[in-house]
Each structure stands twice: as C-alpha cells, then as structure tokens.
Coordinates of C-alpha atoms and ligand atoms in Angstrom, one line a residue:
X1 CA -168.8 35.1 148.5
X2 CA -170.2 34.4 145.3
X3 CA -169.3 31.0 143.5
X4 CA -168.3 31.8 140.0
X5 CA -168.2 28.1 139.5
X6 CA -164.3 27.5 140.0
X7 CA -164.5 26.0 143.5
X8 CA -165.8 22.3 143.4
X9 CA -165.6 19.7 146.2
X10 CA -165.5 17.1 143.8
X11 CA -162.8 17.5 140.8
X12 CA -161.6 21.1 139.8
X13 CA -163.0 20.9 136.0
X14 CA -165.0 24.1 134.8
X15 CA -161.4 25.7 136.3
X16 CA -159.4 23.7 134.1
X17 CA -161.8 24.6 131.5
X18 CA -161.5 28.2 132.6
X19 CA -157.8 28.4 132.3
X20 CA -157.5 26.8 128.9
X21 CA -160.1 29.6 127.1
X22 CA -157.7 32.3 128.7
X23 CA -154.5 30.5 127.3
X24 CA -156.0 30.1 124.1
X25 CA -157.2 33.9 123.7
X26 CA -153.7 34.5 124.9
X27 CA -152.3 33.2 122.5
X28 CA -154.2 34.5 119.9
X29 CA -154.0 37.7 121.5
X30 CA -150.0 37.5 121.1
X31 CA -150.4 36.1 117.7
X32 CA -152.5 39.5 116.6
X33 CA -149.9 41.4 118.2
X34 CA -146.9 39.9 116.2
X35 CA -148.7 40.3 112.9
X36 CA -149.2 43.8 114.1
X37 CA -145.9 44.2 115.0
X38 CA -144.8 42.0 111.9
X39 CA -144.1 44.5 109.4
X40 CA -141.5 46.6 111.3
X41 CA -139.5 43.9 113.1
X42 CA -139.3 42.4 109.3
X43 CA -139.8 45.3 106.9
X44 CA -138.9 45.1 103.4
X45 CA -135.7 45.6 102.4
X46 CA -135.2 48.6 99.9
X47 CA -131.9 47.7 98.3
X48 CA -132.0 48.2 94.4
X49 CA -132.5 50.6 91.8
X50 CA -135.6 52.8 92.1
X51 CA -137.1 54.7 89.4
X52 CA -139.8 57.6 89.3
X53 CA -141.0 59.7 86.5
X54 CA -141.4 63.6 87.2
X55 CA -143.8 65.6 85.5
X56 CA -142.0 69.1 85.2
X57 CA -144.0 72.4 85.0
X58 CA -142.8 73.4 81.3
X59 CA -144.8 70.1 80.4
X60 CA -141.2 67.9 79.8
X61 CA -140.9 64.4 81.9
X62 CA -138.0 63.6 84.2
X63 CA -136.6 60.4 85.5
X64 CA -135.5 60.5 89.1
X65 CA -133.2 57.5 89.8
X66 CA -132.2 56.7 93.5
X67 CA -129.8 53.6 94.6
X68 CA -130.3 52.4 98.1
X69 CA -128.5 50.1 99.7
X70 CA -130.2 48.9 103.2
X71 CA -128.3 47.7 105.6
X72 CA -130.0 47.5 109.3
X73 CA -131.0 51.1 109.6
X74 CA -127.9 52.3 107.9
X75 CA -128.9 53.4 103.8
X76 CA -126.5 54.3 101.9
X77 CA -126.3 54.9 98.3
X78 CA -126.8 57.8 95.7
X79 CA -129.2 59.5 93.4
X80 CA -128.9 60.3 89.8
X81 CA -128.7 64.3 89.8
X82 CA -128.6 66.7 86.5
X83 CA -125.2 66.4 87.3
X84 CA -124.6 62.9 87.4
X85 CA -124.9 60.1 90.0
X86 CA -123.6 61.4 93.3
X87 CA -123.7 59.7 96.3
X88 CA -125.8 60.8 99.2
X89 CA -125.6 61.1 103.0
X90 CA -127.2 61.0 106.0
X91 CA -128.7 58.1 105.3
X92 CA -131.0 56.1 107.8
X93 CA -134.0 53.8 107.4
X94 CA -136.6 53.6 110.4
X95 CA -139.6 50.4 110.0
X96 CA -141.1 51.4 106.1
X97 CA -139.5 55.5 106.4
X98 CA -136.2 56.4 105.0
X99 CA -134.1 59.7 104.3
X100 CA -130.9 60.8 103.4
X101 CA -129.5 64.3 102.0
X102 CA -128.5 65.7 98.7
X103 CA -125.5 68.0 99.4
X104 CA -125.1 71.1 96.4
X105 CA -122.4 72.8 97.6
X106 CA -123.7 75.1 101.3
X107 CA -127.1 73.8 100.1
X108 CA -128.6 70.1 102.2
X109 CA -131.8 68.8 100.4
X110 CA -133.6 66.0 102.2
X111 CA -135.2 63.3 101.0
X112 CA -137.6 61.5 102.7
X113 CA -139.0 58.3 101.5
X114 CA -142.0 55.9 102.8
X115 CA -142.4 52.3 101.3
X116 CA -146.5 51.8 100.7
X117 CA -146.8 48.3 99.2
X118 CA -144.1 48.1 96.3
X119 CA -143.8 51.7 95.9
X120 CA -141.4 54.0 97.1
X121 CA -142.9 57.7 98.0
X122 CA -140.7 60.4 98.0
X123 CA -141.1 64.2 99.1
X124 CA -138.4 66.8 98.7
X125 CA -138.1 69.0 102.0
X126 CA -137.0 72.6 101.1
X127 CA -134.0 73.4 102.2
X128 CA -134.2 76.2 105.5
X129 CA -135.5 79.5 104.2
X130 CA -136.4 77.9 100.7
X131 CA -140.0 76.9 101.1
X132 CA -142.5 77.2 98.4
X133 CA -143.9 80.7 100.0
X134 CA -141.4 82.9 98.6
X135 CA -138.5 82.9 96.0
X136 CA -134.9 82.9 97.1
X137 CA -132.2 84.4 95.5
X138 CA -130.1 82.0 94.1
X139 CA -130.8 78.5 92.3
X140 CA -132.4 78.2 88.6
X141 CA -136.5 79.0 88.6
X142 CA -135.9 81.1 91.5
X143 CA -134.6 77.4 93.3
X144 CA -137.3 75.6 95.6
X145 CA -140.5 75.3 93.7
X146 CA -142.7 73.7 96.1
X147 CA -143.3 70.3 97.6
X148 CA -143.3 67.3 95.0
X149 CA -143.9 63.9 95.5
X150 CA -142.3 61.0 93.4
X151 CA -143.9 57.4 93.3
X152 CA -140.5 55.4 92.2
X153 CA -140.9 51.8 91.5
X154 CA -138.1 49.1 91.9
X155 CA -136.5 48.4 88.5
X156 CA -133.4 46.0 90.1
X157 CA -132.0 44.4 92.6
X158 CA -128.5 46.0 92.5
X159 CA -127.7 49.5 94.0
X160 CA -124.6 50.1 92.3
X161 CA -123.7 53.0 90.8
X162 CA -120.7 55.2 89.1
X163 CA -120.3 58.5 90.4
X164 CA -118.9 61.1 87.9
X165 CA -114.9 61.3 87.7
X166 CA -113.3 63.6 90.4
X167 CA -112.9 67.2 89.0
X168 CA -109.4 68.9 88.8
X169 CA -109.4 71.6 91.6
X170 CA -110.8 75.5 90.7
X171 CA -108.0 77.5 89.1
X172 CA -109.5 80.8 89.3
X173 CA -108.1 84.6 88.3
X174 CA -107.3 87.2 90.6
X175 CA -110.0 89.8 90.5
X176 CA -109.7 92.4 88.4
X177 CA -111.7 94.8 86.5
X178 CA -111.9 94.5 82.7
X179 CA -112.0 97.0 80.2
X180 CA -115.7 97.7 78.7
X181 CA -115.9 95.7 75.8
X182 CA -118.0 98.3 74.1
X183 CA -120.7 96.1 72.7
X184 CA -124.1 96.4 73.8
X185 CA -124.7 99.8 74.0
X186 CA -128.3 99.7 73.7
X187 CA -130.4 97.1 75.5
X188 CA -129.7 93.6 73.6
X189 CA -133.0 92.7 71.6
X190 CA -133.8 89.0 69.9
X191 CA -135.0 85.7 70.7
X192 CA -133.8 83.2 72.7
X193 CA -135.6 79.5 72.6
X194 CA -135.9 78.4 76.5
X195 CA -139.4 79.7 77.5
X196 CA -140.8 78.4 74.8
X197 CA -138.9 75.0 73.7
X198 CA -136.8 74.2 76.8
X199 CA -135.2 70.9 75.8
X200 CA -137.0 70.5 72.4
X201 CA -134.8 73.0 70.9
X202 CA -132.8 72.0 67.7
X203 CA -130.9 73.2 64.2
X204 CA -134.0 72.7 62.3
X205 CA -136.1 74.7 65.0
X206 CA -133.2 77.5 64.9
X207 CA -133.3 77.7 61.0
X208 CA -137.2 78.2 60.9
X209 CA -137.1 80.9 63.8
X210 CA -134.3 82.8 61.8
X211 CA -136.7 82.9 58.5
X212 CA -139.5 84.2 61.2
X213 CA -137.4 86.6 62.9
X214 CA -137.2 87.8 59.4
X215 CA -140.6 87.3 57.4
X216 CA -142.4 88.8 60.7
X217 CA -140.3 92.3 61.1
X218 CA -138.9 91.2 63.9
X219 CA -135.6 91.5 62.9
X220 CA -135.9 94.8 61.7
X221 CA -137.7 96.2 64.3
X222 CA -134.4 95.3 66.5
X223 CA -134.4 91.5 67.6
X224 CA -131.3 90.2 66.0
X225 CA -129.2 87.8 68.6
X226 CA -131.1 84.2 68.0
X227 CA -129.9 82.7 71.0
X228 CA -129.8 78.7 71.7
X229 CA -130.2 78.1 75.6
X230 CA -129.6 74.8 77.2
X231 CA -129.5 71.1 75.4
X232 CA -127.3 71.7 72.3
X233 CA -123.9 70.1 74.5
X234 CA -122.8 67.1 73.4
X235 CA -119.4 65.3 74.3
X236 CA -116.2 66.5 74.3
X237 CA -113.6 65.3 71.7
X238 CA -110.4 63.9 72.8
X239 CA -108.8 67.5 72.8
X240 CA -111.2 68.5 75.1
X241 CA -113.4 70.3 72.3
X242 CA -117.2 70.2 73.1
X243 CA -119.0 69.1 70.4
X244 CA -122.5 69.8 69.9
X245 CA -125.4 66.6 69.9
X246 CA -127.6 64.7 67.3
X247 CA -130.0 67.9 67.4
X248 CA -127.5 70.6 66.0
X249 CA -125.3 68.6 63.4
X250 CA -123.1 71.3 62.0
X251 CA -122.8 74.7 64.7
X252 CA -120.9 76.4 62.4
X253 CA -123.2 76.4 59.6
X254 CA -125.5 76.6 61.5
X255 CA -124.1 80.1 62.9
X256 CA -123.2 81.0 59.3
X257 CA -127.3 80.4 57.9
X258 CA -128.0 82.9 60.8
X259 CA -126.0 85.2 60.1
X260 CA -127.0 85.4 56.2
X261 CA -130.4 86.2 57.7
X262 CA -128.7 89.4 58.9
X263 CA -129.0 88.1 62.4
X264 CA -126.4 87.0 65.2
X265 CA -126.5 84.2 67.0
X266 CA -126.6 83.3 70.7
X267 CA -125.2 80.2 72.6
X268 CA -125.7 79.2 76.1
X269 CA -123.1 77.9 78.7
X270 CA -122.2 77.2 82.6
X271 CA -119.1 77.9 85.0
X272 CA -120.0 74.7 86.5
X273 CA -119.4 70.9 85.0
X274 CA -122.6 70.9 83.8
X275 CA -126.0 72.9 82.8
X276 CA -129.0 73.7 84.5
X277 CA -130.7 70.7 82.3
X278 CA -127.4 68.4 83.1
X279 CA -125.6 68.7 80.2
X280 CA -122.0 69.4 79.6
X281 CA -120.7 72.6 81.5
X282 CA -117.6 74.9 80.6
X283 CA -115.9 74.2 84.0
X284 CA -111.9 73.5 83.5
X285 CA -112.7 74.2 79.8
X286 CA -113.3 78.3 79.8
X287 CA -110.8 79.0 77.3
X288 CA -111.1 76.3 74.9
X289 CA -114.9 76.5 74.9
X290 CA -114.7 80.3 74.2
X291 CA -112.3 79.5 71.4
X292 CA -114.6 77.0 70.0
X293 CA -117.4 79.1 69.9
X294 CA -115.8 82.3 68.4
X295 CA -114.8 79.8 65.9
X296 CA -118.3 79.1 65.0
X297 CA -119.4 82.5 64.8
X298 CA -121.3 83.0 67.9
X299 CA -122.2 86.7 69.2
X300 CA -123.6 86.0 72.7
X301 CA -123.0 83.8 75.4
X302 CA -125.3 83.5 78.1
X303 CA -123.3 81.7 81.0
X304 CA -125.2 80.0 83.9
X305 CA -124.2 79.4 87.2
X306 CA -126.3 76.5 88.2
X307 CA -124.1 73.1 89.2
X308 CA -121.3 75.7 90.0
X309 CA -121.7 75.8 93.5
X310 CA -120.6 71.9 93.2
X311 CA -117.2 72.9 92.6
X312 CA -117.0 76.6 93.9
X313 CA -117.3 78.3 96.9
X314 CA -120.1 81.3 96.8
X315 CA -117.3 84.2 97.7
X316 CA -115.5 82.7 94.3
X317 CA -118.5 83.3 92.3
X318 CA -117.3 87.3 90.6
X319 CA -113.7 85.3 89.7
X320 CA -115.5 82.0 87.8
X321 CA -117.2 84.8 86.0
X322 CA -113.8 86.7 85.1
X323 CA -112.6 83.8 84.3
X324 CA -114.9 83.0 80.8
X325 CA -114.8 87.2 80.1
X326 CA -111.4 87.1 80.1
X327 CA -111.5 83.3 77.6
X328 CA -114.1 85.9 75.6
X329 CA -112.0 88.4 75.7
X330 CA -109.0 86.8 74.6
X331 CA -111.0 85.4 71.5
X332 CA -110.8 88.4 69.7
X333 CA -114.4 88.1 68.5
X334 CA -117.0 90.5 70.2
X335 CA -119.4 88.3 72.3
X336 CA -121.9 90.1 74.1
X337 CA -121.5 88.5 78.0
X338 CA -124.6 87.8 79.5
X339 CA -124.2 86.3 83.4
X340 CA -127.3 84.0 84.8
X341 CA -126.6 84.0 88.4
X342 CA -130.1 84.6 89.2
X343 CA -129.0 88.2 91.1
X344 CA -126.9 86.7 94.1
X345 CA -124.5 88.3 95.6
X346 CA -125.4 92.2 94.0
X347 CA -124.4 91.0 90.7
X348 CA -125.2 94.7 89.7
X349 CA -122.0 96.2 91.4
X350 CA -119.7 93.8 89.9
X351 CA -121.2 92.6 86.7
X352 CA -119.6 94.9 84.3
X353 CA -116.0 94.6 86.1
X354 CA -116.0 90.5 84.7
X355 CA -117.2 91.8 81.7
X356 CA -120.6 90.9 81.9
X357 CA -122.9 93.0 79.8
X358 CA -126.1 91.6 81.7
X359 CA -126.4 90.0 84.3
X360 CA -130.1 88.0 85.7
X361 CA -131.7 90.2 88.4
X362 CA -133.9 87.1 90.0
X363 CA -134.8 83.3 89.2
X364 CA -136.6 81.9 85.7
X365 CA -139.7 84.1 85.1
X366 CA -143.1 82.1 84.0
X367 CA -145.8 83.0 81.6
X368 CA -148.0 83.9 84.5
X369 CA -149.4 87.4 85.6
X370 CA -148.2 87.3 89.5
X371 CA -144.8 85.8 88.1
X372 CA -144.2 88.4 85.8
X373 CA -145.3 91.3 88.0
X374 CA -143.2 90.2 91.2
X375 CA -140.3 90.0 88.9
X376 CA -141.0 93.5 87.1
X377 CA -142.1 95.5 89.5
X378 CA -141.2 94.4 92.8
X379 CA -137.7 92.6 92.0
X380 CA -136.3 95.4 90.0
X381 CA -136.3 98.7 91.8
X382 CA -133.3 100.2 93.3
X383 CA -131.0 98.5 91.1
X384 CA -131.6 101.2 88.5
X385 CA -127.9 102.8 89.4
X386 CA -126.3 99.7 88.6
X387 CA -127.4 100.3 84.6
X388 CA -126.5 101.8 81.9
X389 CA -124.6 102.0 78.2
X390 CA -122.8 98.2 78.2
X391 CA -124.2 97.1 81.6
X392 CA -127.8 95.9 82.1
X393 CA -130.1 94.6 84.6
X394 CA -132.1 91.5 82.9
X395 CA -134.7 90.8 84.8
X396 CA -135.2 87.5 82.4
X397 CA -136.7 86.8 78.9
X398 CA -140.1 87.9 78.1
X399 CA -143.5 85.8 77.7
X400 CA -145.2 87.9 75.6
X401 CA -147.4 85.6 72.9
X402 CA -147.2 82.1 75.1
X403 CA -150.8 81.9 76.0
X404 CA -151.2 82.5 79.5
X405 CA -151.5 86.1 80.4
X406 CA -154.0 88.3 78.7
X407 CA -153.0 91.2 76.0
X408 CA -153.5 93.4 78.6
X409 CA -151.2 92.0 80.4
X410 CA -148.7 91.1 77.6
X411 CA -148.7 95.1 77.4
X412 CA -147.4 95.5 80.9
X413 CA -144.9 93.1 80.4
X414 CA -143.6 94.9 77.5
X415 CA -143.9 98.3 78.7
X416 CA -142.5 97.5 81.9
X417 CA -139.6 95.9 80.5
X418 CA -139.1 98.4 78.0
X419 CA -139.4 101.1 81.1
X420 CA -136.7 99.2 83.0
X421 CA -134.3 99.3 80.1
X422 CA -134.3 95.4 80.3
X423 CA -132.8 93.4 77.3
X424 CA -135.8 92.5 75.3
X425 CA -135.8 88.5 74.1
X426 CA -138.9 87.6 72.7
X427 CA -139.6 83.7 74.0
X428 CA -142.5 82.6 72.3
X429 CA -143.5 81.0 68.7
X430 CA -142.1 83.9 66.2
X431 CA -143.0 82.0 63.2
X432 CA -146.4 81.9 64.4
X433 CA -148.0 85.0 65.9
X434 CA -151.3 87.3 66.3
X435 CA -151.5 90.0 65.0
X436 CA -152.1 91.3 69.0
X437 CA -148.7 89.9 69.9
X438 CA -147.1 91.8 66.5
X439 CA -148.3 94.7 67.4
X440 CA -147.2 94.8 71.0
X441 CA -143.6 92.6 70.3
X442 CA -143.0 95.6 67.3
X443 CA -144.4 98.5 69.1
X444 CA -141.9 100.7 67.8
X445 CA -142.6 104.0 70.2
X446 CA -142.2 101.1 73.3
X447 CA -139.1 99.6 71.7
X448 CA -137.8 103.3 71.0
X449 CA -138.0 103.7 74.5
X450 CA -135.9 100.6 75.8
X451 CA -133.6 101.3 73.1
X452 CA -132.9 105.0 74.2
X453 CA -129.5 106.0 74.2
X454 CA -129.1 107.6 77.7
X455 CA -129.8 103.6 78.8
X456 CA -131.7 105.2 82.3
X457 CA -133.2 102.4 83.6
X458 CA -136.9 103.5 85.3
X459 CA -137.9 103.7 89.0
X460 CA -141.6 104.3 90.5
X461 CA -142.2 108.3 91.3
X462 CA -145.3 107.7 92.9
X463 CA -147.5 104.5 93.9
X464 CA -150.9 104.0 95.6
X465 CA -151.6 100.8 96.6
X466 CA -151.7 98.8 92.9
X467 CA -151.4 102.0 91.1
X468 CA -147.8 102.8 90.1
X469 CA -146.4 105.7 87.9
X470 CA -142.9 105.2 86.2
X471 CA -141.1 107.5 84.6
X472 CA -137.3 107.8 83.0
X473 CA -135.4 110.9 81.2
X474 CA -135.1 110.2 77.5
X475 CA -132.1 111.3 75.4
X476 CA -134.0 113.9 73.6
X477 CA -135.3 116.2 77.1
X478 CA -138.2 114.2 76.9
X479 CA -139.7 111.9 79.4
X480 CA -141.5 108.4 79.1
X481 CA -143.9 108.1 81.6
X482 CA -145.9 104.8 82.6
X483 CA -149.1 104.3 84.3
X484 CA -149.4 100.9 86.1
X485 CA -152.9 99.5 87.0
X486 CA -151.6 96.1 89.2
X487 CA -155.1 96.1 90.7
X488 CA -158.0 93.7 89.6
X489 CA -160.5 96.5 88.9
X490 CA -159.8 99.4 86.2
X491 CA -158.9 102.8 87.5
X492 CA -158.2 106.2 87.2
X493 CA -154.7 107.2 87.4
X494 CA -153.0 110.4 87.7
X495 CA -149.5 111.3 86.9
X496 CA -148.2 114.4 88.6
X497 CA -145.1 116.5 86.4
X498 CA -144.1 117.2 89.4
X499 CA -143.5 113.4 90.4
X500 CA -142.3 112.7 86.9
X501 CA -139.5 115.2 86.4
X502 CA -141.4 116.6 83.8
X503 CA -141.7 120.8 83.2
X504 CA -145.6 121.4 82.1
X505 CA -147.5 122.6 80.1
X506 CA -145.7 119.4 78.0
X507 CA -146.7 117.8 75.3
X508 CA -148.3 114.1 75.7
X509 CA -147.9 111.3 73.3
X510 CA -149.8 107.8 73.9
X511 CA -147.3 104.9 73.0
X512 CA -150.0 102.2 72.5
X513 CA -152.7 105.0 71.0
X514 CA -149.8 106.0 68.9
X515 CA -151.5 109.2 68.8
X516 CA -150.9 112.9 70.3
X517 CA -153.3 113.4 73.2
X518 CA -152.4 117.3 73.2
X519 CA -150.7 119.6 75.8
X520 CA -151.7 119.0 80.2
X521 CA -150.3 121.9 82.6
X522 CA -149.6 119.8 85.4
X523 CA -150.6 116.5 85.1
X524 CA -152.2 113.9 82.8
X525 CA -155.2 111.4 84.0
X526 CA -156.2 108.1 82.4
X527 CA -158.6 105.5 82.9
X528 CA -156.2 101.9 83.1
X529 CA -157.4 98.7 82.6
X530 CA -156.8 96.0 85.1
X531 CA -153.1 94.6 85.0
X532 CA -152.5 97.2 81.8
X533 CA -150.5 100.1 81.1
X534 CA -150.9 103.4 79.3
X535 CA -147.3 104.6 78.3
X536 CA -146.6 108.2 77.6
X537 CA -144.0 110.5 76.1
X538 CA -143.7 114.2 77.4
X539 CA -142.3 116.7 76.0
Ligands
LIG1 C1 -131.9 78.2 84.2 C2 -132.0 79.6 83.6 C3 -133.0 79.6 82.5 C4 -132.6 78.6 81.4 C5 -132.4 77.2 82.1 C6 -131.8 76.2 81.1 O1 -133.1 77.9 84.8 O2 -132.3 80.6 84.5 O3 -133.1 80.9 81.9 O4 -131.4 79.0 80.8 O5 -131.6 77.3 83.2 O6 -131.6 75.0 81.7

C-alpha cells in the first residue's frame, strides 16, 4: 500500500497539515459559491418610479413610466399608458427578471423586465396572434409593431401612483339604421395633418396649409376638407365642454379663417376616454362634443376607436358608433362621418347604417412601398360591394410627396387609390411641393376618375404573378383601366377587353401621358415600370 505520507508512527502531523488545506479550500470554495449565489438570494429591490424614453417610428419621443412595488416575488404596481396610469397585473419578480400584464380590454400585453446593473430592460411580448410578421386587424398602426426594448432608469424611490377616475358605465343606443345623410357623394378629397405632423400639428400650421391648399391648386382641383387629426384636445370646462390646448387658441376662428379660404375643415375624435396619442376622448361626452364642434364650424369628423375597447365590449362597437352619428345628426350641421376602426368587425356592411360615410379598411399606412402596396392592393379587394355614393372604403391617407417611395411609386399610390374610389387626403408638406408631386397630387384625368359619379369602387380582372390589371365602369360608358407592375423589373403588360368589360375596337386615352394613344381591337399592351402604373380610359 502506498504511503501518501499520512500514517506516521511518531505524531500524526503532515495529516493535521493535510486536513487544514482541505478546510481552508472549503471554505473558500463555499465563500465563492455564496458570492455566486449572492445576487439572487439578495437581489436588488425594484421598488420606485422607473422611467424610459421611446424613440417612435414617425421620429417623436415617448416616455414610458412604470411603478413597481416589490415585495418578495409579488410586484405590483402600474404603468403610465396613453390613457393614463392603470394598474397592472400578474405581477411576479424571479432573482433580477420581472413581468406583469397590461390588460386593454380582451387584449393581455406582457411585460417582461430584467435588472442589468441600475437599469431596468424592458421588452414588449406581442400579444397571441399579434407578432411583428403580419398585421392584425384591429389596434392603431395596424396594432403590434414589432419587438422594442426600453432601458428605464430609476427616477424615485416611491411607486405611487393615481389611476384615472372610474368612468360612468356605457349608455349605448339600440341599433338602428340611420337615414343617409346625403353628404359625400363623391369620394371626400383634402388634407389631413397626421402623416405628416403627428403631434406637431397646430393653428398656425393649419392657417399656412389653408393659404397652400389654395396658392398650390389644390383646392381647386378638389381637396377642400383641412382636417386636424390627433393632439388639438385640451381639458374640459366645468360644463363638460372640451376645450381645445395652448396649440389651437381660438377653434372657431380658426374654422371661420378656413372656411374664408373656400375650404372646410376637419376635426378628429374617439368613442373611447381618450385618443390614440392619449388625449381627451368623446366617451360619455358624444352629444355635447358634437354640439361643440358644429358650433365651431367643423365639416368632418374622423372618430377613432382606439382606448375604446377600455370601456366597450367588441360586439358593442356598431352602437358606440351610432351613438356620435346620431350626436352628429342631431346637430343639424352636415358633418361628413368618417369611422377609424381600422376595418374590424366588416365595418363595410354596417358602416353606412351608423351613419358613417367612411370607414378605415386596415391599420395606419406608412410612407413605404411594401406598406402601401399590402394596403392597396392586397387589403382592399372584395370589399368593393360595400361602396358606393355616401359610403366609402378608406383604405387610409395618402403619402404621396413624404420622401420615401419613388415617383414611380407615388403614381401607383395615386392611381391605385383613385382606382379604388378611396377618399383622397393628401398627407404631406402642401406648402412645399415638387413640381413631380403637383403633377401627380392634381392629375386631373386620375382625380376625374376617383371622383366619378357611379362611385364603383375597382377590383383586379386579371393578375400574373406581380402584374395586375384593374379596371371599373365610369359614368359616361367608359372604362378606366389600370396596369399594375408590383414586380422589381419593368414589364410588358397586356390588358385583355375581354377581362376589362370593355367592347373593342375602343378608344385609349393615357391618364399620365395625358395623351390619346388611338383605337386597339382587343387589347392594349404597355411596357410598366417597376412598382408604376399606366392608367387608361376606354371608350
Ligand atoms: C390612429 C389612426 C391614425 C391617426 C392616429 C392619431 O393611429 O389610425 O390615422 O389618426 O391614430 O393618434
């Protein structure tokens, strides 16, 4: 047997020796192990007031508060919404990993947070069926827009926080369908400032875009409703009257300058307690609000669902919208109704009964090629029945002239939209243009077509993998006729009379040529240019 040294006859020594080097790595062993351990058996508590600044895509920064109260692995505590501060649930707190859940009527959104030094990471999980892949029906920008992270940083010690008042139950009307208020019998044309201004919008901004709409010929070549989207809310008084804020000082001259531009004006409002971009909503308020705007000479109303679902259930969303067209209605004024539901629940088939006179096909469009074109010509078809005289799909404001698709495609937009019979509101900077945007925002042979009277709303008669012909009957026994190139090469593209509705020999007209191309038997062929258009008449 080998002596290792521990055995000795005389005293037991190197042994003693032996035995303390294996307690002391022992103990430094276990003393590695607790710091490793450390952290979680200890971990910082995340009580307080947390702060993070969001970076959103139209360029604008938003704060995203949270108030955390730790106690063991329970959080509790709230985060500050658009809506207000509302508490959350669901909360739990594992080692230096938290999460709790944001409830918006049937939709959860859960948080999950993970403490890195002094800093509080957050990520948003989408909501089941709601990832960034695809866009849902239902929710502003088309709802779920992708993964974000916050960074929020502790700004205090206390977690309290005041949740907004409790709201006074929904007091809705019994369905109904309302007579046609006869306005809108054409596709409505103007300018409305969201795409373009978001939050930045204000009376001075207004003023200047009237004195465009007019020094540019836009206003004669149809776009007359100047419409004021989100952010003009201020407070209400103590009669319940919402009053505008610091950026639009006087709404009623304001209305009045507008009008003496020989222009209407637009205003912008939700059936919820507040906006899409958290300010005051018409909720409990329809009748009063609609008072208060016929009094200040407003045309249009553009009325957007959004924190509704806070206070609504989804099978009570056709009444909420009775509810302001019958407030409208009882005004006396004529305000065009224009819903923003984001095309849930086949707006189309009930639209007109609540007296809408447009309704949102699909979430916010952006001034981006593949946005546009999913919304145009993917999102639109088969609702064409739905249209008409009074009633019309609005498959959202247009981009042309914001910088981001080429003319090309700016052409598409507009002939596509003008195809679809879609309420044409010009978005971008009207006091400011090219003459390339002029000349495809006052195409009058396009417009002419959006604008026709028989209001028959264009399908696809024939497509081929990113090749698309559109055509629609015109009021005159003519056709227009629209050659689509989705495709990322140009291309030859033939349309077939026999696909178009169209009699030959007919008669062609170019819409962007503005010239006559001469008489084709059965068909007409073009050469397209990627992601343009060449739009016809045939006679
Ligand atoms: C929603 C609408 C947009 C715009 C914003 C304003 O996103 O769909 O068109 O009105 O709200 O907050």
């Amino acid at each position: 047997m080998p002596d290792f040294g521990l055995r000795s006859n005389h005293d037991n020594k190197p042994y003693k020796t032996a035995l303390r080097i294996v307690i002391c790595l022992e103990t430094v062993r276990t003393f590695l192990l607790s710091l490793f351990f450390l952290p979680s058996l200890f971990s910082a508590d995340v009580t307080g007031k947390w702060v993070a600044e969001m970076n959103l895509p139209n360029g604008d920064k938003r704060e995203q508060v949270y108030f955390l109260k730790q106690d063991g692995s329970t959080l509790t505590g709230g985060m500050r919404t658009q809506f207000g501060d509302e508490p959350f649930t669901d909360g739990a707190i594992n080692g230096d990993e938290l999460s709790f859940v944001m409830v918006n009527g049937d939709r959860r959104m859960t948080y999950k947070g993970k403490l890195e030094g002094d800093q509080l990471k957050i990520t948003l999980q989408p909501p089941p069926g709601m990832g960034p892949g695809g866009p849902p029906p239902g929710g502003a920008g088309g709802g779920f827009r992708g993964m974000r992270e916050m960074v929020a940083k502790r700004v205090s010690n206390d977690p309290s926080f005041t949740p907004p008042p409790p709201l006074p139950p929904p007091n809705l009307p019994e369905l109904k369908a309302l007579a046609d208020n006869k306005l809108a019998r054409t596709p409505p044309m103007g300018w409305n400032s969201w795409n373009l201004f978001a939050r930045r919008i204000d009376d001075k901004t207004v003023r200047e875009m009237a004195d465009a709409l007019v020094s540019s010929g836009m206003r004669d070549a149809g776009y007359v409703y100047l419409n004021i989207d989100d952010t003009w809310q201020g407070k209400r008084d103590a009669n319940g009257v919402l009053q505008p804020n610091e950026k639009f000082p006087d709404m009623k001259a304001l209305a009045d300058y507008v009008h003496s531009k020989g222009l209407k004006i637009g205003i912008y409002s939700s059936p919820g307690p507040r906006t899409c971009a958290g300010f005051e909503g018409s909720y409990a308020h329809e009748e009063i609000d609609a008072r208060t705007w016929a009094a200040w000479g407003f045309d249009y109303l553009k009325y957007d669902w959004c924190s509704a679902p806070r206070v609504y259930k989804p099978e009570q969303m056709r009444a909420a919208y009775q509810k302001m067209g019958e407030a409208l209605r009882a005004t006396g004024r004529p305000i065009i109704y224009s819903l923003c539901q984001y095309g849930q629940q086949n707006v189309g088939t009930w639209g007109a009964l609540v007296g809408g006179n447009l309704w949102r096909t699909t979430g916010d469009i952006r001034d981006q090629w593949a946005s546009m074109e999913r919304i145009g010509f993917d999102q639109q078809t088969g609702l064409e029945k739905n249209a008409g005289p009074g009633r019309w799909n609005d498959p959202d404001m247009l981009e042309i002239g914001n910088g981001h698709m080429t003319t090309a495609e700016y052409q598409t937009h507009m002939s596509l939209w003008s195809m679809l019979a879609s309420p044409l509101l010009a978005g971008n900077d009207v006091r400011n243009m090219t003459p390339e945007i002029k000349a495809i925002l006052m195409n009058k042979e396009v417009i002419a077509v959006d604008q026709d009277k028989l209001g028959h709303q264009a399908a696809p008669v024939w497509k081929e993998g990113k090749l698309e012909v559109w055509a629609r009957p015109l009021a005159d026994g003519s056709r227009a006729v629209a050659l689509f190139n989705r495709g990322d090469a140009p291309a030859k593209i033939t349309a077939r009379w026999s696909d178009a509705g169209v009699k030959g020999p007919a008669a062609v007209r170019d819409l962007w040529a503005h010239k006559d191309l001469g008489k084709f038997k059965d068909e007409f062929t073009a050469e397209v240019p990627s992601h343009g258009t060449v739009m016809l008449k045939v006679k």
